[in-house]
Short mmCIF file of C-alpha atoms in Angstrom, two decimals:
data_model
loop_
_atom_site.label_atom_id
_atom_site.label_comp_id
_atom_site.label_asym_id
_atom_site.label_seq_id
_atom_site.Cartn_x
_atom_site.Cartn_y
_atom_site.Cartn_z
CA UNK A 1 -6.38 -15.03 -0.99
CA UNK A 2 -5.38 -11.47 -0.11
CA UNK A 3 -4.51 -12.45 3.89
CA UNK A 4 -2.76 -15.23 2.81
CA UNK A 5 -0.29 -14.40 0.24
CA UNK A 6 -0.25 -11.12 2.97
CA UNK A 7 1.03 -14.03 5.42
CA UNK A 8 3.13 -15.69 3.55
CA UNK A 9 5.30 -12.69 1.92
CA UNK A 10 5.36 -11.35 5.39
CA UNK A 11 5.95 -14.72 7.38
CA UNK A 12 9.42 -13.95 8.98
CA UNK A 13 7.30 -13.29 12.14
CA UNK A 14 10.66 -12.87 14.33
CA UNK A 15 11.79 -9.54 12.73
CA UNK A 16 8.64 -8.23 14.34
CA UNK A 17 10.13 -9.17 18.07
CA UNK A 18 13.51 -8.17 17.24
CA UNK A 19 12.89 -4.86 15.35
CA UNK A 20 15.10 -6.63 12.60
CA UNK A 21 14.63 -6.64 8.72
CA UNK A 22 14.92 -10.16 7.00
CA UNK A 23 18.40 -10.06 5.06
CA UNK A 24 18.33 -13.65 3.89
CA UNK A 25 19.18 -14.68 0.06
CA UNK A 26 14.95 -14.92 -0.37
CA UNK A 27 15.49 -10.77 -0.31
CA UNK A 28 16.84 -10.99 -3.70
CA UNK A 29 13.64 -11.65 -5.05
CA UNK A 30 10.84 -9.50 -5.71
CA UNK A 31 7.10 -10.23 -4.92
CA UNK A 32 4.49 -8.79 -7.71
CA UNK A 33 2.90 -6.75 -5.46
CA UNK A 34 3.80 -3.35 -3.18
CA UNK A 35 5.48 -4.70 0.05
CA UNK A 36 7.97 -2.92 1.58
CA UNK A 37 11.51 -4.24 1.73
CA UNK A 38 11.71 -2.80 5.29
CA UNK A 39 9.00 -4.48 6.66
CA UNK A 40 10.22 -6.70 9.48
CA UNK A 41 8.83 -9.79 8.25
CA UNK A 42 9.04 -9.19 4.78
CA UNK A 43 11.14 -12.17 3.35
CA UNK A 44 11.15 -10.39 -0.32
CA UNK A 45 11.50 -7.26 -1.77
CA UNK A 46 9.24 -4.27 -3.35
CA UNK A 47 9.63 -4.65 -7.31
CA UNK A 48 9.28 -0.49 -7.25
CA UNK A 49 11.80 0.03 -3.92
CA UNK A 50 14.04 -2.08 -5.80
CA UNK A 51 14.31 -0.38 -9.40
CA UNK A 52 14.42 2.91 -7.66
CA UNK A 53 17.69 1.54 -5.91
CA UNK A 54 19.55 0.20 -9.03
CA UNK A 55 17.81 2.43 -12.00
CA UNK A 56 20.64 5.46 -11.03
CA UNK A 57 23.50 2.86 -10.79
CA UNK A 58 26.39 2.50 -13.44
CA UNK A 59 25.71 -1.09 -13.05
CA UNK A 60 22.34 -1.58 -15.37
CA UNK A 61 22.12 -5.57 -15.06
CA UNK A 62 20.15 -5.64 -11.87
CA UNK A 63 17.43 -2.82 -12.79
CA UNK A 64 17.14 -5.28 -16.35
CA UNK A 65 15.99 -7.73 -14.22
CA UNK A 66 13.38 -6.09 -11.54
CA UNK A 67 11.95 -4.33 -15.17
CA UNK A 68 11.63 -7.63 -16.80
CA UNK A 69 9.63 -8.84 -13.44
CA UNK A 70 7.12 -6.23 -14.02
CA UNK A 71 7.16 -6.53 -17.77
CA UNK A 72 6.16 -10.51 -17.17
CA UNK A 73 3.91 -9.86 -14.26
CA UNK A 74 1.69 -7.03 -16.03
CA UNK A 75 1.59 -9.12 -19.29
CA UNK A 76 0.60 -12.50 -17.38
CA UNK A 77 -1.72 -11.03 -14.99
CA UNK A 78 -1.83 -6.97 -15.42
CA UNK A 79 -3.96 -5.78 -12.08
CA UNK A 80 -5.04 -8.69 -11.27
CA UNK A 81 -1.96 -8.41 -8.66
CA UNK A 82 -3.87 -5.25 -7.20
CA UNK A 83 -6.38 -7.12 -6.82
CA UNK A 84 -5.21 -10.47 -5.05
CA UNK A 85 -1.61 -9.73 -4.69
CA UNK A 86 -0.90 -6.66 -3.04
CA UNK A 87 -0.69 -6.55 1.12
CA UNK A 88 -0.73 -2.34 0.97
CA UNK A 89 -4.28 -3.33 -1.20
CA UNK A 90 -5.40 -5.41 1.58
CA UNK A 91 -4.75 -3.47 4.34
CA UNK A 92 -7.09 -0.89 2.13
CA UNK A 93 -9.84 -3.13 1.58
CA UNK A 94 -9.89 -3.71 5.50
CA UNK A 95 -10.16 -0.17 6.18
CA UNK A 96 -13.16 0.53 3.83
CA UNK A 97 -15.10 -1.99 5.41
CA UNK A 98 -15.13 0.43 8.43
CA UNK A 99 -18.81 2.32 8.01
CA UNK A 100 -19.09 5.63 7.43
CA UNK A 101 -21.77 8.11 7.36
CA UNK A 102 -21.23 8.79 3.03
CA UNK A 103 -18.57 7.00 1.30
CA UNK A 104 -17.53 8.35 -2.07
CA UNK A 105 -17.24 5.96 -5.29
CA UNK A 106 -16.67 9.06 -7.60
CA UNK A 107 -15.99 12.79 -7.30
CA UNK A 108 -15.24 15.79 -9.47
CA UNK A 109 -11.78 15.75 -10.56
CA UNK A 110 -11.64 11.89 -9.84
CA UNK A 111 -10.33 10.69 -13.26
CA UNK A 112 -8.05 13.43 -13.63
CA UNK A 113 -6.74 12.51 -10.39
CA UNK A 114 -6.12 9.02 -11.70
CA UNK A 115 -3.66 10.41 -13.96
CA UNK A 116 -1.08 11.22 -10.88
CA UNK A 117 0.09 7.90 -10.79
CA UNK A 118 1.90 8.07 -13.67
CA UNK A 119 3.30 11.51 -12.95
CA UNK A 120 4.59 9.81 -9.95
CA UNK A 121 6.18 6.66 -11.63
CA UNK A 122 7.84 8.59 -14.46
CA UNK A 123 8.97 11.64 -11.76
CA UNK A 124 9.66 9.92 -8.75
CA UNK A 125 10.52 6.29 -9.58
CA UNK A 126 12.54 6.51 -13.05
CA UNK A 127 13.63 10.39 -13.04
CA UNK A 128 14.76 11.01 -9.97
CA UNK A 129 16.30 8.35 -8.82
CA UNK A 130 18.02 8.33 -12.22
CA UNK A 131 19.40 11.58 -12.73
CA UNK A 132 19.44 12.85 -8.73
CA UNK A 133 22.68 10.57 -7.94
CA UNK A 134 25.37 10.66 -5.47
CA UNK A 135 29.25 10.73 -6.15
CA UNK A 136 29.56 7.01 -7.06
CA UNK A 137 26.08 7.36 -9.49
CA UNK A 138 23.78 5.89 -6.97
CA UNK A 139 20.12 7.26 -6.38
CA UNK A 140 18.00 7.35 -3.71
CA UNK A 141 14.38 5.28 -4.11
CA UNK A 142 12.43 8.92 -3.34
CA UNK A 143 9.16 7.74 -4.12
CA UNK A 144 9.30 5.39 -0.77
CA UNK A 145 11.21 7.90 1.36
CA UNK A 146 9.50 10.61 0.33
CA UNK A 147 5.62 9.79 -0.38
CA UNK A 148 4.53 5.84 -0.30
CA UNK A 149 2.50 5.23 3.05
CA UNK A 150 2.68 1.95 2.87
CA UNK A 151 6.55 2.13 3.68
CA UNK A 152 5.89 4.15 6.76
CA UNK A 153 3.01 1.34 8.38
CA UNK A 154 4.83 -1.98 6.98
CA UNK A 155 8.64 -0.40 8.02
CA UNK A 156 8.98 2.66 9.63
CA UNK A 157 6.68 2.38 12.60
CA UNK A 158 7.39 -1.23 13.56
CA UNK A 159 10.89 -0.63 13.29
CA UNK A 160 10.92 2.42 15.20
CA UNK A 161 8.56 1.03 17.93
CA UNK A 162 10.94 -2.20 18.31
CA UNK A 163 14.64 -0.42 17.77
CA UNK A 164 15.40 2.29 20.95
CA UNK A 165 18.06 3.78 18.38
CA UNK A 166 15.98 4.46 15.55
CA UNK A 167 13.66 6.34 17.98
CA UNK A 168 16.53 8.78 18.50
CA UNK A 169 16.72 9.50 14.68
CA UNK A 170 13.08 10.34 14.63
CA UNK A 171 13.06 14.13 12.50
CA UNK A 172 10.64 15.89 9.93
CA UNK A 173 10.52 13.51 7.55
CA UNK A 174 9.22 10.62 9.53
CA UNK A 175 6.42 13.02 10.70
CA UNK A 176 5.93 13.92 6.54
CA UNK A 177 5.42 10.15 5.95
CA UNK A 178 2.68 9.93 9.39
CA UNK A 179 0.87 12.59 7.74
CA UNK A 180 0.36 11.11 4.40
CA UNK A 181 -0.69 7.42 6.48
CA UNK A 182 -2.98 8.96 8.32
CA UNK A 183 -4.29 10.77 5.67
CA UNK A 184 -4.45 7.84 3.27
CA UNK A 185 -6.20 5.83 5.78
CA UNK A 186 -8.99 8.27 6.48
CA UNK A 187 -9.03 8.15 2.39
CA UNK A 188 -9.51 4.97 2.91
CA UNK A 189 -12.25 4.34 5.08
CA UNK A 190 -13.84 7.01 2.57
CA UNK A 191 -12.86 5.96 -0.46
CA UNK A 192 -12.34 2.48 -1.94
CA UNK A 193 -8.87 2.07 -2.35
CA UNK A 194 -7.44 5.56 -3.00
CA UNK A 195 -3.78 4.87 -2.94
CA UNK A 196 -4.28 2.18 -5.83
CA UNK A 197 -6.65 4.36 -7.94
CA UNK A 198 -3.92 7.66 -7.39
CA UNK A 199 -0.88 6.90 -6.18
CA UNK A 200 0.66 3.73 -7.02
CA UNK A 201 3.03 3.72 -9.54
CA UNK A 202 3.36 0.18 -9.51
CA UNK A 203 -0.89 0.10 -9.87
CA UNK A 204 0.02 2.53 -12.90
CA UNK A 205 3.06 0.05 -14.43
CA UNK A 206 0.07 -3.16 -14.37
CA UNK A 207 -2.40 -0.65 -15.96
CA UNK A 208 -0.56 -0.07 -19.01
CA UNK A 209 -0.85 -4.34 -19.87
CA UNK A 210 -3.86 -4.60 -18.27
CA UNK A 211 -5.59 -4.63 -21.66
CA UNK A 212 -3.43 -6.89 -23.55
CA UNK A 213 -2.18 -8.96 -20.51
CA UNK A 214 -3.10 -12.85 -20.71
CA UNK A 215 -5.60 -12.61 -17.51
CA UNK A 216 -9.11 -10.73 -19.46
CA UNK A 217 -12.19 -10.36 -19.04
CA UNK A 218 -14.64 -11.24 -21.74
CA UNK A 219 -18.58 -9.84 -21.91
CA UNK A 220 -20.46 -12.68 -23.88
CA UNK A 221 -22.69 -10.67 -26.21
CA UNK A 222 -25.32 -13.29 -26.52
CA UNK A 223 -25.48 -13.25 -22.30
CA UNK A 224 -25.57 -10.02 -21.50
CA UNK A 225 -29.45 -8.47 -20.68
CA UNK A 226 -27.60 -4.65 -20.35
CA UNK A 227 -28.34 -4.63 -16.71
CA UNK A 228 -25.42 -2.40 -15.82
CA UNK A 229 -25.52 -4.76 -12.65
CA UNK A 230 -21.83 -4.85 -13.27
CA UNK A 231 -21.01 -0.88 -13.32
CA UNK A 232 -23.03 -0.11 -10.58
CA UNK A 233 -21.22 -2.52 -8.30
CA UNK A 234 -17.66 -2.01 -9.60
CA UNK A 235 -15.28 -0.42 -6.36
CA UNK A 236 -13.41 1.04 -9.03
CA UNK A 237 -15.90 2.73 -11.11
CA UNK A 238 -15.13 0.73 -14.22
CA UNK A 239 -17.78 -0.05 -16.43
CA UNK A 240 -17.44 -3.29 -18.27
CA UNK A 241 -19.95 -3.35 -20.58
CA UNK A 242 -17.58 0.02 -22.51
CA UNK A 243 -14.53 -1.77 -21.83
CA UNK A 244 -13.81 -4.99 -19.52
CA UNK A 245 -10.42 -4.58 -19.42
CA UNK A 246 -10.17 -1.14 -18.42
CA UNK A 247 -6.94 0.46 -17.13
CA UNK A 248 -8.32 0.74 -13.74
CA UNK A 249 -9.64 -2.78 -13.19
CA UNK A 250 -8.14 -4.75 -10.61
CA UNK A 251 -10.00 -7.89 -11.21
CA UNK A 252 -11.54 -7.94 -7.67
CA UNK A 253 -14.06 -10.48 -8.82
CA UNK A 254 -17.57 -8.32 -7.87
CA UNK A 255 -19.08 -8.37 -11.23
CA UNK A 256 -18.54 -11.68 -12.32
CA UNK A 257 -20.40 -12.65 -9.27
CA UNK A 258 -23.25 -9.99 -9.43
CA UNK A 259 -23.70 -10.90 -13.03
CA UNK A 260 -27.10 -12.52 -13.19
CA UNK A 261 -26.26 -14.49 -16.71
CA UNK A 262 -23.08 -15.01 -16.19
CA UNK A 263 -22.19 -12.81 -18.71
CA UNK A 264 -18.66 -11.72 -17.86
CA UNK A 265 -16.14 -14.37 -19.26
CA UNK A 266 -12.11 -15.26 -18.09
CA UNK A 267 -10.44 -14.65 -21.75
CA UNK A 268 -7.06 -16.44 -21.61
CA UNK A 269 -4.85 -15.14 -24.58
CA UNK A 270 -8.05 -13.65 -26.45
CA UNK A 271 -9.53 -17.19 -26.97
CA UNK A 272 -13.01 -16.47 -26.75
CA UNK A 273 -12.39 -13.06 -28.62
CA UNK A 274 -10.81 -14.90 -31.65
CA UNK A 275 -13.69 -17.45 -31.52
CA UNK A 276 -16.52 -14.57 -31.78
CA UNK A 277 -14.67 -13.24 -34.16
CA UNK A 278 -13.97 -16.13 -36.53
CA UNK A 279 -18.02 -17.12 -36.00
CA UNK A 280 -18.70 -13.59 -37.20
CA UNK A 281 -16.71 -13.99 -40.40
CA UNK A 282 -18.55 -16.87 -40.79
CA UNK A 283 -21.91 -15.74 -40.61
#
């Protein structure tokens, strides 16, 4: 599911050839997940590259709009998008599947860590872009020039490979933003999913309705044998036994299908929650 919607938010193949980004009316529209508007054969754009570029503006309308996408998204699905939805969450998936001699699921200072997200989506996505503004009140989306690797492997270095006059523009910063790829994909290979568990702030935005979104997760009391089956295989070090709708949960799937009694429940709209619930009044 991950290669394909990959594919098909990424299909305009022929920007690729022609070192060309896709300007067609489909642009206007953002995808749930973190794709960068300057990929060459992105035919959408980045929900977070595009409230960055209207949230300074005089004009508010616009930035209404790419909020109330996110808003709808993280209450429908919450990180379920990381999960399924998100080519930069893809590529990083690939690259832990390359073996390495000790790869880390936790570390000291790892949940703290998890915390930068935010710093970055209140800082760099809503501050500065808001308050840093030109003459005419525009900002500048500084969390994707300045920091988000993704940017730099989905744009910058196929458009810079493919356009001779963007390789004459080539300065400091698009060596800052090879550093931080590189880095993030050794992190990678290392680490399951790094950018999503530190950096994103979009990851951060679905976190926040993860727990009351529609998509849940549901642990059937009566099922469950306390295996911990569940926690032990989780990429993101979630347990689900404290809380299966943690923050941090991208609803990859793994322990629903380690789950040897089929404990772990989909809980559309709290369905089975109100049902336990009522039963338990009951009784």
């Amino acid at each position: 599911m991950q290669a394909l919607w990959a594919i098909i938010t990424n299909s305009f193949i022929i920007g690729f050839i022609q070192g060309k980004i896709y300007q067609g009316k489909i642009k206007n529209v953002c995808v749930p997940g973190l794709n960068c508007y300057s990929c060459p054969g992105a035919i959408a754009s980045c929900p977070i590259g595009s409230l960055q570029a209207v949230i300074g503006s005089y004009e508010f309308k616009f930035s209404f709009y790419i909020a109330g996408f996110m808003i709808f998204i993280g209450a429908l699905m919450g990180r379920f998008v990381c999960g399924f939805l998100c080519p930069f969450g893809f590529i990083q998936d690939l690259l832990n599947k390359i073996p390495f001699p000790k790869k880390l699921k936790t570390f000291k200072g790892d949940g703290l860590l998890r915390k930068l997200k935010y710093v970055i989506l209140i800082v760099f996505v809503i501050l500065m872009p808001l308050f840093i503004v030109d003459l005419i009140g525009q900002g500048s989306p500084y969390f994707c020039e300045l920091i988000c690797p993704a940017g730099t492997l989905e744009g910058g270095i196929p458009l810079v490979l493919m356009n001779k006059t963007l390789k004459q523009t080539i300065g400091w910063l698009y060596v800052w933003k090879n550093v931080l790829l590189i880095i993030t994909i050794i992190a990678s290979i290392i680490i399951y999913r790094p950018f999503c568990k530190y950096i994103c702030p979009l990851g951060a935005i679905y976190a926040i309705f993860n727990p009351v979104s529609v998509f849940k997760y549901h642990i059937n009391s009566e099922k469950c044998i306390n295996c911990h089956a569940c926690a032990d295989i989780c990429p993101m070090n979630v347990n689900p036994l404290k809380n299966p709708n943690d923050p941090e949960c991208i609803r990859c799937g793994k322990c629903r299908s380690i789950c040897p009694t089929d404990a772990i429940e989909y809980d559309y709209l709290n369905i089975r929650s109100n049902k336990n619930s009522l039963s338990t009044i009951k009784k």
